[in-house]
mmCIF file of C-alpha atoms in Angstrom:
data_model
loop_
_atom_site.group_PDB
_atom_site.id
_atom_site.type_symbol
_atom_site.label_atom_id
_atom_site.label_comp_id
_atom_site.label_asym_id
_atom_site.label_seq_id
_atom_site.Cartn_x
_atom_site.Cartn_y
_atom_site.Cartn_z
ATOM 1 C CA MET A 354 -2.940 37.561 -1.947
ATOM 2 C CA LYS A 355 -2.055 33.914 -2.548
ATOM 3 C CA VAL A 356 1.738 33.729 -2.243
ATOM 4 C CA SER A 357 2.111 29.933 -2.524
ATOM 5 C CA GLN A 358 -0.123 26.869 -2.571
ATOM 6 C CA ASP A 359 -0.476 26.960 1.237
ATOM 7 C CA LEU A 360 0.470 30.523 2.186
ATOM 8 C CA SER A 361 -1.666 33.642 1.808
ATOM 9 C CA ILE A 362 -0.644 37.190 2.871
ATOM 10 C CA LEU A 363 -3.348 39.864 2.920
ATOM 11 C CA TYR A 364 -3.241 43.534 3.928
ATOM 12 C CA TYR A 365 -6.337 45.066 5.483
ATOM 13 C CA LEU A 366 -7.354 48.088 7.548
ATOM 14 C CA ARG A 367 -8.175 48.070 11.247
ATOM 15 C CA TYR A 368 -10.396 50.843 12.499
ATOM 16 C CA ASP A 369 -9.472 51.912 16.043
ATOM 17 C CA ASN A 370 -12.252 53.396 18.194
ATOM 18 C CA ASN A 371 -9.923 55.908 19.869
ATOM 19 C CA ASN A 372 -8.581 57.216 16.566
ATOM 20 C CA THR A 373 -9.822 60.800 16.005
ATOM 21 C CA ASN A 374 -7.915 61.646 12.799
ATOM 22 C CA GLY A 375 -10.126 59.471 10.599
ATOM 23 C CA LYS A 376 -7.266 57.197 9.611
ATOM 24 C CA ALA A 377 -7.059 53.389 9.905
ATOM 25 C CA THR A 378 -4.139 51.103 10.795
ATOM 26 C CA ILE A 379 -2.652 48.841 8.113
ATOM 27 C CA CYS A 380 -2.450 45.214 9.277
ATOM 28 C CA VAL A 381 -1.270 42.026 7.623
ATOM 29 C CA ARG A 382 -3.122 38.715 7.921
ATOM 30 C CA ILE A 383 -1.176 35.455 7.445
ATOM 31 C CA THR A 384 -3.034 32.310 6.424
ATOM 32 C CA VAL A 385 -1.565 28.812 6.113
ATOM 33 C CA THR A 386 -3.850 26.003 4.986
ATOM 34 C CA GLY A 387 -5.032 23.900 7.898
ATOM 35 C CA PHE A 388 -4.089 26.346 10.708
ATOM 36 C CA PRO A 389 -5.738 29.321 12.479
ATOM 37 C CA LYS A 390 -4.971 32.714 10.929
ATOM 38 C CA ASP A 391 -2.733 35.271 12.643
ATOM 39 C CA SER A 392 -2.169 38.973 12.076
ATOM 40 C CA PHE A 393 -0.266 42.043 13.290
ATOM 41 C CA SER A 394 0.014 45.748 12.646
ATOM 42 C CA ILE A 395 2.513 47.201 10.148
ATOM 43 C CA GLY A 396 2.706 50.433 12.133
ATOM 44 C CA TYR A 397 1.297 52.818 9.513
ATOM 45 C CA GLN A 398 -2.000 54.684 9.403
ATOM 46 C CA VAL A 399 -3.643 55.855 6.180
ATOM 47 C CA ASP A 400 -6.797 57.496 4.892
ATOM 48 C CA PRO A 401 -9.147 54.523 4.195
ATOM 49 C CA SER A 402 -10.273 56.103 0.919
ATOM 50 C CA ARG A 403 -6.709 55.909 -0.441
ATOM 51 C CA PHE A 404 -6.146 52.206 0.383
ATOM 52 C CA ASP A 405 -6.597 49.639 -2.423
ATOM 53 C CA LYS A 406 -7.711 46.459 -0.616
ATOM 54 C CA ARG A 407 -7.374 44.195 -3.652
ATOM 55 C CA ALA A 408 -3.828 45.296 -4.535
ATOM 56 C CA GLY A 409 -2.809 45.834 -0.917
ATOM 57 C CA VAL A 410 -1.218 49.234 -1.629
ATOM 58 C CA VAL A 411 -1.815 52.895 -0.821
ATOM 59 C CA MET A 412 -2.746 55.043 -3.819
ATOM 60 C CA GLY A 413 -0.769 58.234 -4.403
ATOM 61 C CA ARG A 414 2.723 59.506 -5.263
ATOM 62 C CA SER A 415 3.753 61.361 -2.135
ATOM 63 C CA THR A 416 6.960 60.535 -0.324
ATOM 64 C CA GLU A 417 4.945 59.066 2.570
ATOM 65 C CA VAL A 418 2.893 56.825 0.259
ATOM 66 C CA ILE A 419 6.039 55.558 -1.492
ATOM 67 C CA GLU A 420 7.598 54.788 1.910
ATOM 68 C CA ILE A 421 4.507 52.885 3.070
ATOM 69 C CA ASN A 422 4.232 50.858 -0.157
ATOM 70 C CA ASN A 423 7.917 49.959 -0.029
ATOM 71 C CA GLN A 424 7.438 48.745 3.555
ATOM 72 C CA LEU A 425 4.414 46.666 2.519
ATOM 73 C CA LEU A 426 6.492 44.986 -0.200
ATOM 74 C CA HIS A 427 9.351 44.434 2.252
ATOM 75 C CA VAL A 428 7.082 42.855 4.909
ATOM 76 C CA LYS A 429 5.497 40.548 2.364
ATOM 77 C CA GLY A 430 8.917 39.485 1.088
ATOM 78 C CA GLU A 431 10.213 38.853 4.622
ATOM 79 C CA LEU A 432 7.147 36.821 5.597
ATOM 80 C CA LEU A 433 7.607 34.664 2.493
ATOM 81 C CA ARG A 434 11.322 34.286 3.266
ATOM 82 C CA HIS A 435 10.656 33.118 6.837
ATOM 83 C CA TYR A 436 7.972 30.744 5.584
ATOM 84 C CA ASN A 437 10.436 29.125 3.171
ATOM 85 C CA LEU A 438 13.133 28.914 5.870
ATOM 86 C CA LEU A 439 10.762 27.195 8.275
ATOM 87 C CA LYS A 440 9.681 24.781 5.538
ATOM 88 C CA LYS A 441 13.313 23.887 4.845
ATOM 89 C CA GLN A 442 13.789 23.020 8.513
ATOM 90 C CA GLY A 443 11.114 20.368 8.025
ATOM 91 C CA SER A 444 8.915 21.786 10.751
ATOM 92 C CA THR A 445 5.168 22.252 10.719
ATOM 93 C CA VAL A 446 4.711 25.905 9.712
ATOM 94 C CA THR A 447 1.869 27.887 11.280
ATOM 95 C CA PRO A 448 0.906 31.551 10.772
ATOM 96 C CA THR A 449 2.024 32.324 14.344
ATOM 97 C CA MET A 450 5.441 30.788 13.678
ATOM 98 C CA ILE A 451 5.874 33.004 10.587
ATOM 99 C CA LYS A 452 4.785 36.112 12.510
ATOM 100 C CA ASN A 453 7.101 35.367 15.432
ATOM 101 C CA ALA A 454 10.031 34.688 13.087
ATOM 102 C CA TYR A 455 9.485 38.054 11.372
ATOM 103 C CA LEU A 456 9.053 39.954 14.657
ATOM 104 C CA GLY A 457 12.041 38.190 16.219
ATOM 105 C CA VAL A 458 9.919 36.639 18.935
ATOM 106 C CA HIS A 459 11.542 33.556 20.518
ATOM 107 C CA GLN A 460 9.656 30.397 19.617
ATOM 108 C CA GLU A 461 8.790 28.517 22.767
ATOM 109 C CA LYS A 462 9.766 24.873 22.699
ATOM 110 C CA GLN A 463 6.996 22.283 22.710
ATOM 111 C CA THR A 464 6.572 20.443 26.001
ATOM 112 C CA LEU A 465 5.535 16.909 26.867
ATOM 113 C CA LEU A 466 2.175 17.904 28.365
ATOM 114 C CA GLN A 467 1.435 20.037 25.304
ATOM 115 C CA VAL A 468 1.926 16.942 23.168
ATOM 116 C CA VAL A 469 -0.321 14.957 25.537
ATOM 117 C CA ASP A 470 -3.061 17.600 25.247
ATOM 118 C CA PHE A 471 -2.713 17.706 21.465
ATOM 119 C CA HIS A 472 -2.976 13.908 21.233
ATOM 120 C CA ASN A 473 -5.883 13.664 23.658
ATOM 121 C CA GLY A 474 -7.727 16.484 21.919
ATOM 122 C CA LYS A 475 -7.489 14.684 18.584
ATOM 123 C CA PHE A 476 -8.481 11.397 20.232
ATOM 124 C CA LYS A 477 -11.557 13.030 21.813
ATOM 125 C CA GLU A 478 -12.653 14.241 18.377
ATOM 126 C CA LYS A 479 -12.493 10.644 17.129
ATOM 127 C CA VAL A 480 -14.494 9.467 20.159
ATOM 128 C CA ASP A 481 -17.169 12.084 19.452
ATOM 129 C CA LYS A 482 -17.402 10.841 15.862
ATOM 130 C CA GLY A 483 -17.675 7.209 16.982
ATOM 131 C CA LYS A 484 -14.252 6.320 15.559
ATOM 132 C CA ARG A 485 -12.670 5.364 18.895
ATOM 133 C CA GLU A 486 -13.884 4.142 22.285
ATOM 134 C CA ASN A 487 -14.427 6.498 25.212
ATOM 135 C CA SER A 488 -12.931 3.853 27.532
ATOM 136 C CA THR A 489 -9.632 4.102 25.619
ATOM 137 C CA TYR A 490 -9.791 7.906 25.824
ATOM 138 C CA LYS A 491 -10.077 7.644 29.621
ATOM 139 C CA LYS A 492 -6.889 5.551 29.673
ATOM 140 C CA TRP A 493 -5.055 8.347 27.837
ATOM 141 C CA LEU A 494 -6.349 10.841 30.401
ATOM 142 C CA THR A 495 -4.976 8.575 33.134
ATOM 143 C CA THR A 496 -1.623 8.498 31.317
ATOM 144 C CA LYS A 497 -1.549 12.300 31.454
ATOM 145 C CA ASP A 498 -2.330 12.208 35.181
ATOM 146 C CA LYS A 499 0.531 9.763 35.830
ATOM 147 C CA ILE A 500 3.004 11.858 33.820
ATOM 148 C CA THR A 501 1.881 15.070 35.565
ATOM 149 C CA VAL A 502 2.280 13.612 39.063
ATOM 150 C CA PHE A 503 5.682 12.138 38.144
ATOM 151 C CA LEU A 504 6.916 15.480 36.791
ATOM 152 C CA SER A 505 5.844 17.408 39.892
ATOM 153 C CA GLY A 506 6.677 14.754 42.479
ATOM 154 C CA VAL A 507 10.018 13.448 41.169
ATOM 155 C CA LEU A 508 11.397 15.987 38.694
ATOM 156 C CA LYS A 509 9.906 18.986 40.560
ATOM 157 C CA MET A 510 8.618 20.425 37.275
ATOM 158 C CA LYS A 511 5.158 21.452 36.098
ATOM 159 C CA ASP A 512 6.113 20.385 32.574
ATOM 160 C CA ILE A 513 9.227 19.412 30.623
ATOM 161 C CA PRO A 514 10.426 20.635 27.199
ATOM 162 C CA LEU A 515 10.662 17.803 24.702
ATOM 163 C CA GLU A 516 14.338 18.561 24.084
ATOM 164 C CA ARG A 517 15.172 17.871 27.744
ATOM 165 C CA ILE A 518 13.709 14.352 27.833
ATOM 166 C CA GLU A 519 16.421 11.694 27.998
ATOM 167 C CA PHE A 520 16.459 7.893 28.074
ATOM 168 C CA SER A 521 16.632 7.959 31.862
ATOM 169 C CA PHE A 522 13.164 9.548 31.895
ATOM 170 C CA ALA A 523 11.649 6.130 31.096
ATOM 171 C CA GLU A 524 13.625 4.312 33.788
ATOM 172 C CA ASP A 525 12.770 6.911 36.434
ATOM 173 C CA PHE A 526 9.108 6.979 35.387
ATOM 174 C CA PHE A 527 8.886 3.184 35.623
ATOM 175 C CA ASP A 528 10.542 3.174 39.060
ATOM 176 C CA TYR A 529 8.141 5.844 40.284
ATOM 177 C CA LEU A 530 5.073 3.940 39.053
ATOM 178 C CA THR A 531 6.126 0.584 40.490
ATOM 179 C CA LEU A 532 7.929 1.623 43.682
ATOM 180 C CA THR A 533 6.107 4.784 44.775
ATOM 181 C CA GLU A 534 2.606 4.178 43.441
ATOM 182 C CA GLY A 535 2.819 0.392 43.798
ATOM 183 C CA ILE A 536 1.533 -0.270 40.285
ATOM 184 C CA GLN A 537 2.117 -3.718 38.801
ATOM 185 C CA ASP A 538 4.952 -3.979 36.271
ATOM 186 C CA ASN A 539 2.701 -4.767 33.298
ATOM 187 C CA THR A 540 0.424 -1.801 34.022
ATOM 188 C CA ALA A 541 3.414 0.509 34.438
ATOM 189 C CA MET A 542 4.760 -0.690 31.105
ATOM 190 C CA LYS A 543 1.499 0.338 29.446
ATOM 191 C CA TYR A 544 2.031 3.904 30.658
ATOM 192 C CA LEU A 545 5.600 3.769 29.317
ATOM 193 C CA LYS A 546 4.334 2.456 25.999
ATOM 194 C CA ASN A 547 1.847 5.340 25.796
ATOM 195 C CA THR A 548 4.622 7.830 26.592
ATOM 196 C CA LYS A 549 6.771 6.394 23.807
ATOM 197 C CA GLN A 550 3.823 6.752 21.451
ATOM 198 C CA LEU A 551 3.403 10.412 22.439
ATOM 199 C CA LEU A 552 7.067 11.136 21.715
ATOM 200 C CA LYS A 553 6.763 9.329 18.393
ATOM 201 C CA LEU A 554 3.902 11.685 17.568
ATOM 202 C CA ALA A 555 6.128 14.647 18.463
ATOM 203 C CA VAL A 556 8.785 13.396 16.039
ATOM 204 C CA GLN A 557 6.180 12.922 13.294
ATOM 205 C CA ARG A 558 4.970 16.490 13.865
ATOM 206 C CA LYS A 559 8.537 17.804 13.629
ATOM 207 C CA TRP A 560 8.410 19.073 17.225
ATOM 208 C CA LEU A 561 11.286 16.778 18.175
ATOM 209 C CA GLN A 562 14.318 15.571 16.245
ATOM 210 C CA CYS A 563 14.268 11.982 17.500
ATOM 211 C CA ASN A 564 12.481 9.873 20.103
ATOM 212 C CA PRO A 565 14.748 9.620 23.184
ATOM 213 C CA LEU A 566 12.811 6.557 24.385
ATOM 214 C CA GLN A 567 12.952 4.735 21.057
ATOM 215 C CA ASP A 568 15.320 2.053 22.387
ATOM 216 C CA TYR A 569 13.477 1.574 25.676
ATOM 217 C CA VAL A 570 12.013 -1.928 25.632
ATOM 218 C CA CYS A 571 8.551 -2.261 27.159
ATOM 219 C CA SER A 572 8.718 -5.837 28.426
ATOM 220 C CA TYR A 573 5.694 -7.664 29.752
ATOM 221 C CA ILE A 574 5.409 -10.644 32.075
ATOM 222 C CA ASN A 575 2.759 -13.074 30.881
ATOM 223 C CA PRO A 576 0.342 -13.425 33.813
ATOM 224 C CA GLU A 577 -1.073 -16.691 35.034
ATOM 225 C CA ARG A 578 -4.314 -17.188 33.125
ATOM 226 C CA ASP A 579 -7.197 -19.023 34.737
ATOM 227 C CA ILE A 580 -8.875 -21.515 32.423
ATOM 228 C CA LEU A 581 -11.647 -23.984 33.068
ATOM 229 C CA THR A 582 -11.106 -27.691 32.665
ATOM 230 C CA VAL A 583 -13.582 -29.840 30.735
ATOM 231 C CA ALA A 584 -15.040 -31.071 34.035
ATOM 232 C CA GLU A 585 -15.484 -27.521 35.378
ATOM 233 C CA LEU A 586 -17.001 -26.297 32.122
ATOM 234 C CA SER A 587 -19.379 -29.268 32.052
ATOM 235 C CA ALA A 588 -20.434 -28.649 35.666
ATOM 236 C CA LEU A 589 -21.055 -25.013 34.856
ATOM 237 C CA TYR A 590 -23.100 -25.820 31.751
ATOM 238 C CA HIS A 591 -25.372 -28.306 33.552
ATOM 239 C CA LYS A 592 -25.871 -26.171 36.644
ATOM 240 C CA GLU A 593 -29.366 -24.618 36.803
ATOM 241 C CA PHE A 594 -30.132 -21.538 38.902
ATOM 242 C CA SER A 595 -33.547 -20.478 40.128
ATOM 243 C CA ILE A 596 -32.384 -16.852 40.232
ATOM 244 C CA PRO A 597 -32.776 -15.396 36.691
ATOM 245 C CA ARG A 598 -29.804 -13.009 36.893
ATOM 246 C CA LEU A 599 -27.437 -15.868 37.773
ATOM 247 C CA GLN A 600 -28.856 -18.186 35.126
ATOM 248 C CA GLU A 601 -28.551 -15.504 32.455
ATOM 249 C CA ALA A 602 -25.003 -14.634 33.493
ATOM 250 C CA LYS A 603 -24.028 -18.318 33.554
ATOM 251 C CA ASP A 604 -25.451 -18.927 30.062
ATOM 252 C CA ALA A 605 -23.758 -15.818 28.660
ATOM 253 C CA TYR A 606 -20.455 -16.905 30.190
ATOM 254 C CA VAL A 607 -20.727 -20.426 28.753
ATOM 255 C CA PHE A 608 -21.531 -18.876 25.361
ATOM 256 C CA MET A 609 -18.286 -16.883 25.569
ATOM 257 C CA THR A 610 -16.318 -20.056 26.360
ATOM 258 C CA LEU A 611 -17.798 -21.622 23.206
ATOM 259 C CA THR A 612 -17.085 -18.667 20.902
ATOM 260 C CA GLY A 613 -14.089 -16.841 22.387
ATOM 261 C CA TYR A 614 -15.893 -13.519 22.349
ATOM 262 C CA ALA A 615 -14.843 -10.867 24.844
ATOM 263 C CA TYR A 616 -17.400 -9.057 27.007
ATOM 264 C CA LYS A 617 -17.848 -6.004 24.733
ATOM 265 C CA ASP A 618 -18.153 -8.142 21.608
ATOM 266 C CA ALA A 619 -20.694 -10.508 23.178
ATOM 267 C CA LEU A 620 -22.628 -7.535 24.572
ATOM 268 C CA LEU A 621 -23.080 -6.013 21.115
ATOM 269 C CA LEU A 622 -24.027 -9.188 19.233
ATOM 270 C CA THR A 623 -27.249 -8.699 17.281
ATOM 271 C CA PRO A 624 -29.315 -11.056 15.092
ATOM 272 C CA ASP A 625 -27.547 -9.478 12.097
ATOM 273 C CA SER A 626 -24.223 -10.776 13.465
ATOM 274 C CA ILE A 627 -25.230 -14.345 12.538
ATOM 275 C CA ALA A 628 -25.065 -15.407 8.916
ATOM 276 C CA LYS A 629 -25.065 -18.559 6.822
ATOM 277 C CA TYR A 630 -21.503 -18.835 5.660
ATOM 278 C CA PHE A 631 -19.949 -20.564 2.637
ATOM 279 C CA ASP A 632 -20.331 -23.994 4.253
ATOM 280 C CA GLY A 633 -24.036 -23.520 4.938
ATOM 281 C CA GLU A 634 -23.441 -23.351 8.704
ATOM 282 C CA ASP A 635 -24.315 -20.537 11.109
ATOM 283 C CA TRP A 636 -21.359 -18.258 11.817
ATOM 284 C CA ILE A 637 -20.892 -15.096 13.839
ATOM 285 C CA VAL A 638 -19.378 -12.629 11.378
ATOM 286 C CA LYS A 639 -18.125 -9.547 13.188
ATOM 287 C CA ASN A 640 -15.138 -7.268 13.792
ATOM 288 C CA ARG A 641 -13.646 -7.094 17.281
ATOM 289 C CA GLU A 642 -14.499 -3.860 19.073
ATOM 290 C CA LYS A 643 -10.989 -3.629 20.558
ATOM 291 C CA THR A 644 -8.864 -4.097 17.434
ATOM 292 C CA TRP A 645 -11.471 -4.017 14.664
ATOM 293 C CA CYS A 646 -9.947 -7.248 13.336
ATOM 294 C CA ARG A 647 -12.351 -9.742 11.791
ATOM 295 C CA GLU A 648 -13.421 -12.440 14.265
ATOM 296 C CA ASN A 649 -15.531 -15.020 12.405
ATOM 297 C CA VAL A 650 -16.578 -17.992 14.532
ATOM 298 C CA PRO A 651 -18.713 -21.015 13.541
ATOM 299 C CA LEU A 652 -21.431 -21.609 16.135
ATOM 300 C CA LEU A 653 -21.197 -24.867 18.036
ATOM 301 C CA PRO A 654 -24.524 -26.637 18.743
ATOM 302 C CA LEU A 655 -24.382 -25.750 22.458
ATOM 303 C CA ALA A 656 -23.844 -22.083 21.603
ATOM 304 C CA LYS A 657 -26.844 -22.114 19.261
ATOM 305 C CA GLU A 658 -28.901 -23.736 21.986
ATOM 306 C CA ILE A 659 -28.118 -20.820 24.348
ATOM 307 C CA LEU A 660 -29.064 -18.243 21.716
ATOM 308 C CA ARG A 661 -32.391 -19.969 21.021
ATOM 309 C CA LYS A 662 -33.136 -19.869 24.743
ATOM 310 C CA TYR A 663 -32.999 -16.052 24.807
ATOM 311 C CA ARG A 664 -34.531 -15.299 21.425
ATOM 312 C CA GLU A 665 -37.714 -13.919 23.037
ATOM 313 C CA HIS A 666 -36.122 -12.529 26.199
ATOM 314 C CA PRO A 667 -37.502 -9.010 26.930
ATOM 315 C CA HIS A 668 -34.017 -7.464 27.257
ATOM 316 C CA CYS A 669 -32.848 -9.024 23.995
ATOM 317 C CA VAL A 670 -35.982 -7.992 22.090
ATOM 318 C CA ALA A 671 -35.952 -4.427 23.442
ATOM 319 C CA ASN A 672 -32.242 -3.902 22.676
ATOM 320 C CA ASN A 673 -32.019 -6.081 19.545
ATOM 321 C CA VAL A 674 -29.218 -8.193 21.038
ATOM 322 C CA LEU A 675 -28.597 -11.936 21.338
ATOM 323 C CA LEU A 676 -27.747 -12.197 25.043
ATOM 324 C CA PRO A 677 -29.190 -10.556 28.202
ATOM 325 C CA ILE A 678 -25.829 -9.231 29.411
ATOM 326 C CA LYS A 679 -25.724 -6.511 32.053
ATOM 327 C CA SER A 680 -22.881 -4.085 32.813
ATOM 328 C CA ASN A 681 -19.381 -5.547 33.003
ATOM 329 C CA GLN A 682 -19.091 -4.812 36.728
ATOM 330 C CA ARG A 683 -22.389 -6.561 37.529
ATOM 331 C CA PHE A 684 -21.591 -9.424 35.198
ATOM 332 C CA ASN A 685 -18.250 -10.124 36.883
ATOM 333 C CA GLY A 686 -19.950 -9.872 40.265
ATOM 334 C CA TYR A 687 -22.513 -12.499 39.260
ATOM 335 C CA LEU A 688 -19.718 -14.765 38.022
ATOM 336 C CA LYS A 689 -18.114 -14.752 41.465
ATOM 337 C CA GLU A 690 -21.404 -15.966 42.951
ATOM 338 C CA ILE A 691 -21.709 -18.612 40.248
ATOM 339 C CA ALA A 692 -18.185 -19.909 40.861
ATOM 340 C CA ASP A 693 -18.897 -20.296 44.574
ATOM 341 C CA LEU A 694 -22.193 -22.116 43.954
ATOM 342 C CA CYS A 695 -20.556 -24.445 41.421
ATOM 343 C CA GLY A 696 -17.562 -25.184 43.629
ATOM 344 C CA ILE A 697 -15.111 -23.727 41.121
ATOM 345 C CA ASP A 698 -12.094 -22.317 42.949
ATOM 346 C CA LYS A 699 -11.092 -19.941 40.147
ATOM 347 C CA ASN A 700 -11.616 -16.265 39.450
ATOM 348 C CA LEU A 701 -14.271 -16.334 36.733
ATOM 349 C CA THR A 702 -14.169 -13.211 34.578
ATOM 350 C CA THR A 703 -15.056 -12.490 30.974
ATOM 351 C CA HIS A 704 -11.346 -12.922 30.217
ATOM 352 C CA THR A 705 -11.267 -16.491 31.584
ATOM 353 C CA ALA A 706 -14.092 -17.403 29.215
ATOM 354 C CA ARG A 707 -11.994 -16.279 26.239
ATOM 355 C CA HIS A 708 -8.947 -18.095 27.594
ATOM 356 C CA THR A 709 -11.003 -21.266 28.092
ATOM 357 C CA PHE A 710 -12.186 -21.152 24.485
ATOM 358 C CA ALA A 711 -8.597 -20.787 23.273
ATOM 359 C CA THR A 712 -7.339 -23.706 25.346
ATOM 360 C CA THR A 713 -9.837 -26.240 26.707
ATOM 361 C CA VAL A 714 -12.355 -25.909 23.873
ATOM 362 C CA THR A 715 -10.093 -25.563 20.818
ATOM 363 C CA LEU A 716 -6.321 -26.110 21.136
ATOM 364 C CA ALA A 717 -6.650 -29.018 23.566
ATOM 365 C CA ASN A 718 -8.991 -30.700 21.076
ATOM 366 C CA GLY A 719 -6.639 -30.478 18.131
ATOM 367 C CA VAL A 720 -7.799 -27.242 16.488
ATOM 368 C CA PRO A 721 -4.716 -25.753 14.754
ATOM 369 C CA LEU A 722 -3.119 -22.651 16.241
ATOM 370 C CA GLU A 723 -3.686 -20.665 13.041
ATOM 371 C CA THR A 724 -7.418 -21.441 13.124
ATOM 372 C CA VAL A 725 -7.717 -20.442 16.775
ATOM 373 C CA SER A 726 -5.839 -17.202 16.046
ATOM 374 C CA ALA A 727 -8.289 -16.346 13.265
ATOM 375 C CA MET A 728 -11.338 -17.065 15.438
ATOM 376 C CA LEU A 729 -9.958 -14.943 18.283
ATOM 377 C CA GLY A 730 -9.357 -12.036 15.916
ATOM 378 C CA HIS A 731 -5.687 -11.742 16.846
ATOM 379 C CA LYS A 732 -3.538 -9.450 14.716
ATOM 380 C CA SER A 733 -0.543 -11.743 15.168
ATOM 381 C CA ILE A 734 -0.271 -15.467 15.755
ATOM 382 C CA ARG A 735 2.349 -14.674 18.396
ATOM 383 C CA THR A 736 -0.473 -13.515 20.662
ATOM 384 C CA THR A 737 -2.193 -16.879 20.255
ATOM 385 C CA GLN A 738 1.006 -18.778 21.037
ATOM 386 C CA ILE A 739 0.593 -17.745 24.682
ATOM 387 C CA TYR A 740 -2.370 -20.117 24.874
ATOM 388 C CA ALA A 741 -0.393 -22.888 23.203
ATOM 389 C CA LYS A 742 2.105 -22.673 26.080
ATOM 390 C CA ILE A 743 -0.746 -23.020 28.563
ATOM 391 C CA VAL A 744 -1.954 -26.154 26.806
ATOM 392 C CA ALA A 745 1.576 -27.584 26.807
ATOM 393 C CA SER A 746 1.786 -26.896 30.535
ATOM 394 C CA LYS A 747 -1.509 -28.693 31.052
ATOM 395 C CA VAL A 748 -0.224 -31.671 29.063
ATOM 396 C CA SER A 749 2.861 -31.755 31.260
ATOM 397 C CA GLU A 750 0.759 -31.727 34.445
ATOM 398 C CA ASP A 751 -1.459 -34.515 33.149
ATOM 399 C CA MET A 752 1.552 -36.600 32.194
ATOM 400 C CA GLN A 753 3.010 -36.192 35.682
ATOM 401 C CA VAL A 754 -0.209 -37.675 37.092
ATOM 402 C CA LEU A 755 -0.062 -40.423 34.488
ATOM 403 C CA LYS A 756 3.483 -41.316 35.506
ATOM 404 C CA GLN A 757 2.283 -42.012 38.997
ATOM 405 C CA ARG A 758 -0.711 -44.098 37.918
ATOM 406 C CA PHE A 759 0.642 -45.944 34.910
ATOM 407 C CA ASN A 760 2.851 -48.908 35.707
ATOM 408 C CA LEU A 761 4.081 -51.706 33.421
ATOM 409 C CA LYS A 762 6.401 -53.294 35.930
ATOM 410 C CA LEU A 763 6.212 -57.079 36.087
ATOM 411 C CA PRO A 764 4.952 -58.746 39.266
ATOM 412 C CA GLU A 765 7.725 -59.978 41.592
ATOM 413 C CA SER A 766 7.028 -63.618 40.703
ATOM 414 C CA MET A 767 7.444 -62.956 36.988
ATOM 415 C CA LEU A 768 10.357 -60.590 37.537
ATOM 416 C CA SER A 769 12.551 -63.382 39.057
ATOM 417 C CA LYS A 770 11.843 -65.642 36.066
ATOM 418 C CA ALA A 771 12.631 -62.849 33.637
ATOM 419 C CA VAL A 772 15.988 -62.247 35.320
ATOM 420 C CA ALA A 773 16.803 -65.998 35.228
#
């Protein structure tokens, strides 16, 4: 019977194999929209022929029948009462919670690892449906591993109830990650940020009153970012390799420096990614795989030249892609070889290509910060401002060199006349 929009209470009979008197046990099934059903026995047995399934009552006028029907009404009323009480508390109400409240069973508090498993389970469903990346899912699994080891190693607990988590949990967790495991501060902060997000989820699900780590600030230290100078980028572009894998990796890397595309985005570029835009020029029109923000970039002539070079490449034709890019690990390995052969004393990675586009190719040549931010697909211009600082630093270095070279002092012979 539908009791409310979300709640349904139904009586049914359970036939026990060891029952020899021909009677069946009356049970109640609780259903709440969106959750698994739960049920339990009322404690009465009746002749199945005298039970009205639709009405949920026993037919007859005997004292026993009246007693059973009164109990059925009482149970239904109590289940509805507990449902309404749980709803008033603002908690998520499940059939099991209603049953336990009626039976007086103590509700076990939610724990941190239960929240982690709930979150990761939902995330895995999104991965399976192609909504999220499996690589991100693996990072959440690693977060669970770090929390689990911290709980057992430092707090000496297999798990911790949400209600027992205090602000100091974040400080102790950070100290453990950085001091015991030797993890870099920025990486440790990512695990803290994930933990805060898990507790926020617990608050949203009404499993926790408030987030104890809400005021914990996850601060990051901006790392030194390698970028290529114009001279280094030019040397790289003009360098020709007789080994195909190195030549292909070099061309793909240069393409990234001319478009700002990250490895995953460049890897998935297809002919359909290029379109004639409003200005009649060729643009790459695509969302970033990482943030799904739009990252539209006009193609520079050198970038178009690289794409034309690989138009008929077997790998590109077979996979319907624009560049013959291999796995990220191999690609970065090839870049190390390329840097050595080109005499570039910098750690070339797919990230340095993106940084070089943001600085050497665009900002250093007068492209406005807002335009660069749009081409990089940044959600906030504050992210792009990091590169502006790098450019300012480069300007400062160049000016220091200029100070040493540039001299407008008068010759000694003219200086004496000027003083006179």
